[in-house]
Short mmCIF file of C-alpha atoms and ligand atoms in Angstrom, two decimals:
data_model
loop_
_atom_site.label_atom_id
_atom_site.label_comp_id
_atom_site.label_asym_id
_atom_site.label_seq_id
_atom_site.Cartn_x
_atom_site.Cartn_y
_atom_site.Cartn_z
CA MET W 517 17.67 -39.91 -14.43
CA THR W 518 15.32 -38.55 -11.83
CA HIS W 519 15.21 -34.80 -11.44
CA PRO W 520 15.28 -33.53 -7.82
CA LEU W 521 12.59 -30.88 -8.43
CA LEU W 522 10.41 -32.71 -10.93
CA ASP W 523 10.29 -36.41 -10.20
CA LEU W 524 8.94 -36.26 -6.68
CA PRO W 525 6.66 -38.73 -4.91
CA PRO W 526 3.18 -37.25 -4.29
CA LEU W 527 2.81 -35.06 -1.21
CA THR W 528 0.40 -36.91 1.06
CA ALA W 529 -2.49 -35.52 3.08
CA GLY W 530 -0.62 -36.61 6.20
CA ARG W 531 2.44 -34.58 5.24
CA PHE W 532 0.28 -31.55 4.39
CA ALA W 533 -1.46 -31.75 7.78
CA ALA W 534 1.88 -32.16 9.57
CA ILE W 535 3.17 -28.96 7.94
CA GLU W 536 0.00 -27.15 9.08
CA ASP W 537 0.67 -28.42 12.62
CA ARG W 538 4.21 -27.06 12.41
CA VAL W 539 2.85 -23.62 11.51
CA ALA W 540 0.40 -23.89 14.43
CA ARG W 541 3.33 -24.57 16.77
CA LEU W 542 5.23 -21.56 15.45
CA LEU W 543 2.16 -19.39 16.21
CA ALA W 544 1.49 -21.16 19.54
CA THR W 545 -2.14 -21.45 18.45
CA ARG W 546 -4.87 -24.00 19.06
CA GLN W 547 -6.99 -22.48 16.31
CA ASP W 548 -7.41 -24.21 12.96
CA VAL W 549 -4.41 -23.47 10.76
CA LEU W 550 -4.99 -23.72 7.04
CA ILE W 551 -2.19 -23.59 4.51
CA THR W 552 -3.34 -21.65 1.48
CA GLN W 553 -1.90 -22.34 -1.92
CA GLY W 554 -0.88 -18.94 -3.11
CA GLU W 555 0.99 -15.86 -2.04
CA ALA W 556 -0.31 -14.29 1.20
CA LEU W 557 -2.71 -12.04 -0.72
CA LEU W 558 -4.88 -15.15 -1.24
CA PRO W 559 -5.82 -15.69 2.45
CA LEU W 560 -5.71 -11.93 3.11
CA GLU W 561 -8.38 -11.34 0.48
CA GLY W 562 -10.23 -14.61 1.12
CA ALA W 563 -10.63 -13.84 4.82
CA ILE W 564 -11.98 -10.33 4.29
CA ARG W 565 -14.44 -11.45 1.64
CA ALA W 566 -15.59 -14.33 3.88
CA ALA W 567 -15.89 -12.40 7.13
CA ALA W 568 -17.19 -9.04 5.91
CA GLY W 569 -20.41 -8.09 4.15
CA PRO W 570 -22.99 -5.34 3.88
CA GLY W 571 -23.77 -5.61 7.62
CA THR W 572 -20.15 -5.21 8.71
CA VAL W 573 -18.88 -2.03 10.33
CA ALA W 574 -15.09 -2.12 10.07
CA LEU W 575 -12.27 -0.21 11.65
CA ASN W 576 -9.44 -0.39 9.11
CA VAL W 577 -6.08 0.71 10.48
CA ILE W 578 -3.73 2.11 7.86
CA THR W 579 -0.03 2.23 8.71
CA GLY W 580 1.23 1.41 5.20
CA PRO W 581 0.11 0.25 1.75
CA TYR W 582 -1.54 -3.02 2.86
CA GLY W 583 -4.03 -1.24 5.12
CA GLN W 584 -5.11 0.73 2.06
CA THR W 585 -5.74 -2.50 0.14
CA PHE W 586 -7.77 -4.04 2.98
CA GLY W 587 -10.00 -0.95 3.04
CA ASP W 588 -10.65 -1.40 -0.69
CA TRP W 589 -11.64 -5.07 -0.23
CA LEU W 590 -13.85 -4.22 2.76
CA ARG W 591 -15.71 -1.52 0.83
CA ASP W 592 -16.00 -3.83 -2.14
CA SER W 593 -17.60 -6.42 0.18
CA GLY W 594 -20.26 -3.86 1.10
CA ALA W 595 -18.91 -3.09 4.59
CA THR W 596 -19.09 0.34 6.17
CA VAL W 597 -15.44 1.26 6.71
CA HIS W 598 -13.92 3.71 9.16
CA ASP W 599 -10.26 4.23 8.28
CA LEU W 600 -7.79 5.06 11.02
CA ALA W 601 -4.70 6.28 9.19
CA VAL W 602 -1.52 7.12 11.07
CA PRO W 603 1.61 8.65 9.52
CA PHE W 604 4.06 6.04 8.22
CA HIS W 605 6.79 7.28 10.59
CA THR W 606 4.92 6.01 13.64
CA ALA W 607 2.67 3.18 14.91
CA VAL W 608 -1.00 3.14 15.86
CA THR W 609 -1.78 3.03 19.59
CA ALA W 610 -4.42 1.10 21.52
CA ALA W 611 -5.72 4.49 22.74
CA GLN W 612 -6.38 5.58 19.15
CA VAL W 613 -8.23 2.32 18.51
CA ARG W 614 -10.33 2.84 21.67
CA GLU W 615 -11.16 6.40 20.54
CA ALA W 616 -12.40 5.03 17.23
CA PHE W 617 -14.64 2.53 19.09
CA ALA W 618 -16.02 5.36 21.27
CA GLU W 619 -16.80 7.37 18.14
CA HIS W 620 -18.34 4.42 16.26
CA PRO W 621 -19.68 1.94 18.86
CA GLU W 622 -21.13 -0.25 16.09
CA ILE W 623 -17.67 -1.35 14.88
CA ASP W 624 -17.60 -5.19 14.77
CA PHE W 625 -14.52 -5.87 12.62
CA VAL W 626 -10.94 -4.61 12.95
CA SER W 627 -8.25 -5.03 10.30
CA LEU W 628 -4.63 -4.35 11.18
CA VAL W 629 -1.19 -4.96 9.73
CA HIS W 630 1.23 -6.10 12.44
CA ALA W 631 4.53 -5.00 10.88
CA GLU W 632 4.89 -3.23 7.55
CA ALA W 633 7.99 -4.15 5.60
CA ALA W 634 7.10 -1.37 3.15
CA THR W 635 7.06 1.42 5.73
CA GLY W 636 9.18 -0.11 8.51
CA ASN W 637 6.79 0.28 11.43
CA THR W 638 5.29 -2.28 13.81
CA ASN W 639 2.09 -1.99 15.81
CA PRO W 640 1.46 -3.07 19.44
CA VAL W 641 -0.91 -5.93 18.66
CA ALA W 642 -1.17 -7.29 22.22
CA GLU W 643 -2.48 -3.94 23.54
CA ILE W 644 -4.72 -3.37 20.54
CA GLY W 645 -6.06 -6.93 20.88
CA ALA W 646 -7.19 -6.18 24.45
CA ALA W 647 -9.16 -3.18 23.17
CA VAL W 648 -10.68 -5.22 20.33
CA ARG W 649 -11.80 -7.94 22.77
CA GLU W 650 -13.51 -5.33 24.99
CA GLN W 651 -15.32 -4.11 21.88
CA GLY W 652 -16.24 -7.69 20.95
CA ALA W 653 -15.14 -7.12 17.35
CA LEU W 654 -13.61 -9.71 15.05
CA PHE W 655 -9.85 -9.17 14.78
CA TYR W 656 -8.06 -9.65 11.43
CA LEU W 657 -4.26 -9.41 11.38
CA ASP W 658 -1.70 -9.38 8.58
CA ALA W 659 1.40 -10.87 10.20
CA VAL W 660 3.24 -11.63 6.93
CA ALA W 661 6.08 -9.22 7.66
CA SER W 662 6.27 -9.86 11.41
CA VAL W 663 6.28 -13.66 11.65
CA GLY W 664 9.83 -14.86 12.22
CA ALA W 665 11.03 -11.35 13.09
CA GLU W 666 8.99 -10.85 16.29
CA PRO W 667 6.43 -12.89 18.27
CA VAL W 668 3.07 -13.52 16.56
CA LEU W 669 0.60 -14.97 19.09
CA PRO W 670 -2.97 -15.11 17.79
CA ASP W 671 -4.42 -16.93 20.84
CA ALA W 672 -2.77 -14.72 23.45
CA TRP W 673 -3.75 -11.57 21.55
CA GLY W 674 -7.30 -12.58 20.62
CA VAL W 675 -6.70 -12.55 16.86
CA ASP W 676 -9.50 -14.32 14.94
CA LEU W 677 -7.90 -14.34 11.51
CA CYS W 678 -4.11 -14.28 11.39
CA VAL W 679 -2.34 -14.45 8.02
CA ILE W 680 1.31 -15.32 7.58
CA GLY W 681 3.65 -15.83 4.64
CA ALA W 682 7.07 -17.45 4.69
CA GLN W 683 8.88 -15.16 2.25
CA LYS W 684 10.03 -12.44 4.65
CA ALA W 685 11.62 -13.13 8.04
CA MET W 686 10.99 -16.88 7.84
CA GLY W 687 13.31 -17.03 4.85
CA GLY W 688 10.97 -19.40 3.01
CA PRO W 689 8.91 -19.64 -0.20
CA ALA W 690 6.48 -16.98 -1.44
CA GLY W 691 4.02 -19.30 -3.17
CA VAL W 692 2.22 -20.63 -0.10
CA SER W 693 0.81 -18.88 2.95
CA ALA W 694 -1.25 -19.75 6.01
CA ILE W 695 -4.11 -18.47 8.11
CA SER W 696 -5.26 -19.33 11.62
CA VAL W 697 -9.01 -19.12 12.10
CA SER W 698 -10.89 -18.90 15.42
CA GLU W 699 -14.13 -20.76 16.07
CA ARG W 700 -16.13 -17.54 16.04
CA ALA W 701 -14.55 -16.46 12.75
CA TRP W 702 -15.65 -19.77 11.17
CA ALA W 703 -19.16 -19.26 12.56
CA LEU W 704 -19.35 -15.75 11.17
CA MET W 705 -18.15 -16.87 7.74
CA ALA W 706 -20.60 -19.77 7.65
CA ALA W 707 -23.45 -17.36 8.41
CA ASN W 708 -22.32 -14.89 5.73
CA PRO W 709 -24.27 -15.39 2.47
CA HIS W 710 -21.65 -13.27 0.68
CA ALA W 711 -18.67 -15.43 1.71
CA PRO W 712 -16.97 -16.99 -1.35
CA ARG W 713 -18.02 -20.60 -1.91
CA ARG W 714 -16.90 -22.97 -4.68
CA SER W 715 -14.19 -20.42 -5.34
CA TYR W 716 -10.40 -20.30 -5.22
CA LEU W 717 -10.78 -17.57 -2.57
CA SER W 718 -12.99 -19.75 -0.38
CA LEU W 719 -11.73 -20.63 3.09
CA LEU W 720 -15.08 -22.31 3.81
CA ASP W 721 -14.52 -24.80 0.99
CA TRP W 722 -11.32 -25.90 2.68
CA LYS W 723 -13.02 -26.13 6.05
CA GLU W 724 -15.78 -28.35 4.64
CA ARG W 725 -13.63 -30.47 2.37
CA TRP W 726 -10.43 -30.71 4.39
CA ILE W 727 -10.69 -29.75 8.07
CA ASP W 728 -14.18 -31.13 8.79
CA GLY W 729 -13.20 -34.44 7.19
CA GLY W 730 -10.31 -34.81 9.64
CA ARG W 731 -7.69 -33.75 7.04
CA LYS W 732 -7.66 -37.21 5.47
CA ALA W 733 -7.95 -36.27 1.80
CA LEU W 734 -6.70 -33.17 -0.02
CA PRO W 735 -9.35 -31.43 -2.11
CA HIS W 736 -6.82 -30.38 -4.76
CA ALA W 737 -3.33 -31.30 -5.89
CA PRO W 738 -1.00 -29.66 -3.37
CA ALA W 739 1.58 -27.06 -4.41
CA GLN W 740 4.22 -29.66 -3.80
CA LEU W 741 7.47 -27.73 -4.24
CA GLU W 742 6.27 -24.83 -2.14
CA MET W 743 5.03 -27.19 0.58
CA LEU W 744 8.39 -28.93 0.73
CA ALA W 745 10.15 -25.56 0.86
CA LEU W 746 7.80 -24.38 3.63
CA ASP W 747 8.48 -27.54 5.62
CA ALA W 748 12.24 -27.09 5.18
CA CYS W 749 11.99 -23.48 6.27
CA LEU W 750 9.98 -24.41 9.39
CA GLU W 751 12.49 -27.11 10.19
CA ARG W 752 15.36 -24.63 9.87
CA ILE W 753 13.62 -22.18 12.21
CA GLU W 754 12.91 -24.95 14.73
CA SER W 755 16.49 -26.16 14.72
CA ALA W 756 17.96 -22.64 15.06
CA GLY W 757 15.27 -21.81 17.61
CA ALA W 758 12.53 -19.28 16.82
CA GLN W 759 13.85 -17.03 19.60
CA ALA W 760 17.28 -16.94 17.97
CA VAL W 761 15.80 -16.12 14.56
CA MET W 762 13.78 -13.28 16.07
CA ALA W 763 16.81 -12.01 18.00
CA ARG W 764 18.78 -11.88 14.73
CA HIS W 765 16.09 -9.63 13.22
CA ALA W 766 15.93 -7.42 16.33
CA SER W 767 19.71 -7.03 16.19
CA ALA W 768 19.64 -6.18 12.48
CA ALA W 769 17.06 -3.45 13.11
CA ALA W 770 18.86 -2.02 16.15
CA ALA W 771 22.22 -2.13 14.36
CA THR W 772 20.86 -0.44 11.22
CA ARG W 773 19.30 2.29 13.30
CA ALA W 774 22.45 2.87 15.34
CA GLY W 775 24.67 2.65 12.26
CA VAL W 776 22.66 5.21 10.30
CA THR W 777 22.68 7.64 13.21
CA ALA W 778 26.47 7.33 13.47
CA LEU W 779 26.88 7.56 9.67
CA GLY W 780 25.31 11.02 9.61
CA GLY W 781 25.22 12.84 6.28
CA GLY W 782 21.55 13.67 6.80
CA LEU W 783 20.40 10.04 6.48
CA THR W 784 17.99 9.33 9.37
CA PRO W 785 15.69 6.51 10.54
CA TYR W 786 12.28 7.03 8.88
CA VAL W 787 10.35 5.71 11.89
CA HIS W 788 10.93 8.25 14.66
CA GLU W 789 10.80 6.02 17.77
CA ALA W 790 12.79 2.78 18.00
CA ARG W 791 9.84 1.03 19.73
CA ASP W 792 7.69 1.66 16.63
CA ALA W 793 10.36 0.34 14.24
CA ALA W 794 9.80 -3.15 12.78
CA PRO W 795 12.48 -5.81 13.34
CA VAL W 796 11.85 -7.11 9.80
CA ALA W 797 13.12 -4.04 7.88
CA THR W 798 14.44 -0.57 8.61
CA THR W 799 13.33 2.41 6.57
CA LEU W 800 15.52 5.49 6.21
CA ARG W 801 14.80 9.04 5.15
CA ALA W 802 17.11 10.32 2.41
CA PRO W 803 18.88 13.60 3.15
CA ALA W 804 17.05 16.70 1.92
CA GLY W 805 17.86 17.38 -1.72
CA HIS W 806 18.88 13.77 -2.45
CA SER W 807 16.73 11.17 -4.19
CA ALA W 808 16.29 7.89 -2.28
CA ARG W 809 15.78 6.11 -5.59
CA GLU W 810 19.10 7.40 -6.98
CA LEU W 811 21.03 6.63 -3.80
CA VAL W 812 19.69 3.07 -3.79
CA ALA W 813 20.49 2.64 -7.50
CA ARG W 814 24.09 3.77 -6.87
CA ALA W 815 24.45 1.49 -3.82
CA LEU W 816 23.08 -1.50 -5.77
CA ALA W 817 25.43 -0.76 -8.67
CA SER W 818 28.31 -1.33 -6.23
CA ASP W 819 26.75 -4.56 -4.90
CA PRO W 820 23.52 -5.90 -6.44
CA ALA W 821 23.11 -8.46 -3.61
CA LEU W 822 22.48 -5.81 -0.94
CA PRO W 823 18.93 -5.91 0.54
CA LEU W 824 18.16 -2.31 -0.46
CA ALA W 825 15.12 -0.84 -2.16
CA ALA W 826 13.59 2.57 -2.58
CA GLY W 827 10.14 3.17 -1.06
CA GLY W 828 7.13 2.23 -3.17
CA GLY W 829 5.11 4.72 -5.22
CA ALA W 830 5.13 8.24 -3.82
CA LEU W 831 7.78 7.29 -1.25
CA ALA W 832 10.45 6.49 -3.88
CA GLU W 833 12.22 9.84 -3.62
CA GLU W 834 12.34 10.06 0.18
CA MET W 835 12.43 6.50 1.59
CA ILE W 836 15.18 3.87 1.54
CA ARG W 837 14.29 0.36 2.71
CA VAL W 838 16.93 -1.88 4.27
CA ASN W 839 15.24 -5.28 3.97
CA HIS W 840 17.39 -7.07 6.54
CA TYR W 841 15.18 -10.14 6.77
CA GLY W 842 15.55 -13.89 6.36
CA PRO W 843 19.07 -14.65 5.07
CA ASP W 844 19.85 -10.90 5.17
CA ALA W 845 19.37 -10.51 8.94
CA THR W 846 23.14 -10.56 9.34
CA PRO W 847 25.88 -8.11 10.39
CA ALA W 848 27.37 -8.42 6.88
CA ALA W 849 24.15 -7.29 5.17
CA VAL W 850 23.77 -4.33 7.54
CA HIS W 851 27.44 -3.31 7.25
CA GLY W 852 27.33 -3.67 3.46
CA SER W 853 24.11 -1.65 3.12
CA LEU W 854 25.35 1.25 5.23
CA ALA W 855 28.78 1.27 3.60
CA ALA W 856 27.24 1.39 0.11
CA LEU W 857 24.79 4.14 1.06
CA GLY W 858 27.62 6.09 2.77
CA ALA W 859 29.77 5.78 -0.35
CA ALA W 860 26.88 6.93 -2.56
CA LEU W 861 26.47 10.00 -0.34
CA ALA W 862 30.20 10.70 -0.29
CA GLU W 863 30.22 10.64 -4.10
CA ARG W 864 27.66 13.45 -3.97
CA GLY W 865 29.88 15.48 -1.66
CA VAL W 866 28.02 14.61 1.54
CA ASP W 867 30.15 13.82 4.61
CA ALA W 868 29.37 10.34 5.93
CA ASP W 869 31.35 8.74 8.74
CA LEU W 870 31.76 5.15 7.56
CA ALA W 871 34.11 4.20 10.39
CA ALA W 872 31.71 5.44 13.07
CA ALA W 873 28.86 3.55 11.38
CA ARG W 874 30.87 0.32 11.50
CA VAL W 875 31.58 0.72 15.21
CA ALA W 876 27.93 1.57 15.95
CA VAL W 877 26.62 -1.47 14.01
CA ASP W 878 28.92 -3.84 15.90
CA GLY W 879 28.08 -2.21 19.21
CA ALA W 880 24.33 -2.50 18.67
CA TRP W 881 24.36 -6.13 17.47
CA ARG W 882 23.19 -8.08 20.51
C1 LIG A 908 5.23 -8.64 2.10
C2 LIG A 908 3.92 -8.42 2.69
C3 LIG A 908 2.81 -9.10 2.22
C4 LIG A 908 2.89 -10.06 1.06
O1 LIG A 908 3.02 -9.42 -0.14
P1 LIG A 908 4.25 -9.50 -1.18
O2 LIG A 908 4.57 -8.05 -1.46
O3 LIG A 908 3.72 -10.17 -2.38
O4 LIG A 908 5.39 -10.21 -0.56
C5 LIG A 908 1.61 -8.87 2.86
N1 LIG A 908 1.50 -8.02 3.89
C6 LIG A 908 2.56 -7.35 4.37
C7 LIG A 908 2.39 -6.42 5.53
C8 LIG A 908 3.80 -7.52 3.78
O5 LIG A 908 4.85 -6.83 4.25
#
């Protein structure tokens, strides 16, 4: 008997290239798109180590935990790093980026996270991209949490290195990821003696052995199951329509925000302004005197399938994450999450208006 997951025909170079082309269409990019065989941290780290070195002067924008990590890799690569950290309850502005350029005119690399699932904010990449182009700096973007939830347009925004993963709003596998690379980013990497070569982190190896050869022969055995899952997930997005998938995420975010405000009980949106709030996930601030971690644990005890989590690390006591992405970008997931949090608050003697929350969620779903 053949097993549906194990006894598969080999994944061909042609199929691999076709899946890359599908990702390129999703990003509306004419840049080279490379599928990388690992979780998104692989191209995120590979791109920084390839593009940055001791001569690099980087502006690293920190709006959540990933920005912190990029700063560590940049410093480790020998780059001079200027961090621009903004509070997690807001987004960075193009004006702040321009101020940093005025202060440090030698900046030639900018790293930015588009949307942060971990902190619930999203940054205005189109406006920031215009500032980065004026500066002439290389633009590196982590779009793992935004792709599928809101537009990601590397060409229109002047992004040189754009990393995506399928495991969030795309509703796909976590074991493969992709990066789009501009011509000038390839040139910079090729000229960088510190760029990884003959290494699992090496993007240049894949350029030489795969792209430059016309994508005729794969340099390694492909991660077959993940590639098939990625293809299926792209096909599902195409058939639903990417606009419809993004609209579902925007509705989930708007409905969660409206529902929480109507619920009351001291639970509030963590990101102050709706325009700074990510469509991929909504973060909430626990009422004063109540532990976010305990409220989430109680809510999950009532329904373990709810897309709820407490904030990471130091945020665990104050932040609740409603991860309404992928299959959870639905009215049912939002209603269920708010009802369970409202019940957990009520148990602790806090007044929460569950009926008003239900009406507000339905009213805000577009
Ligand atoms: C989720 C995410 C990643 C990928 O990391 P995992 O936690 O392993 O899924 C990278 N960047 C951002 C901004 C993310 O939200």
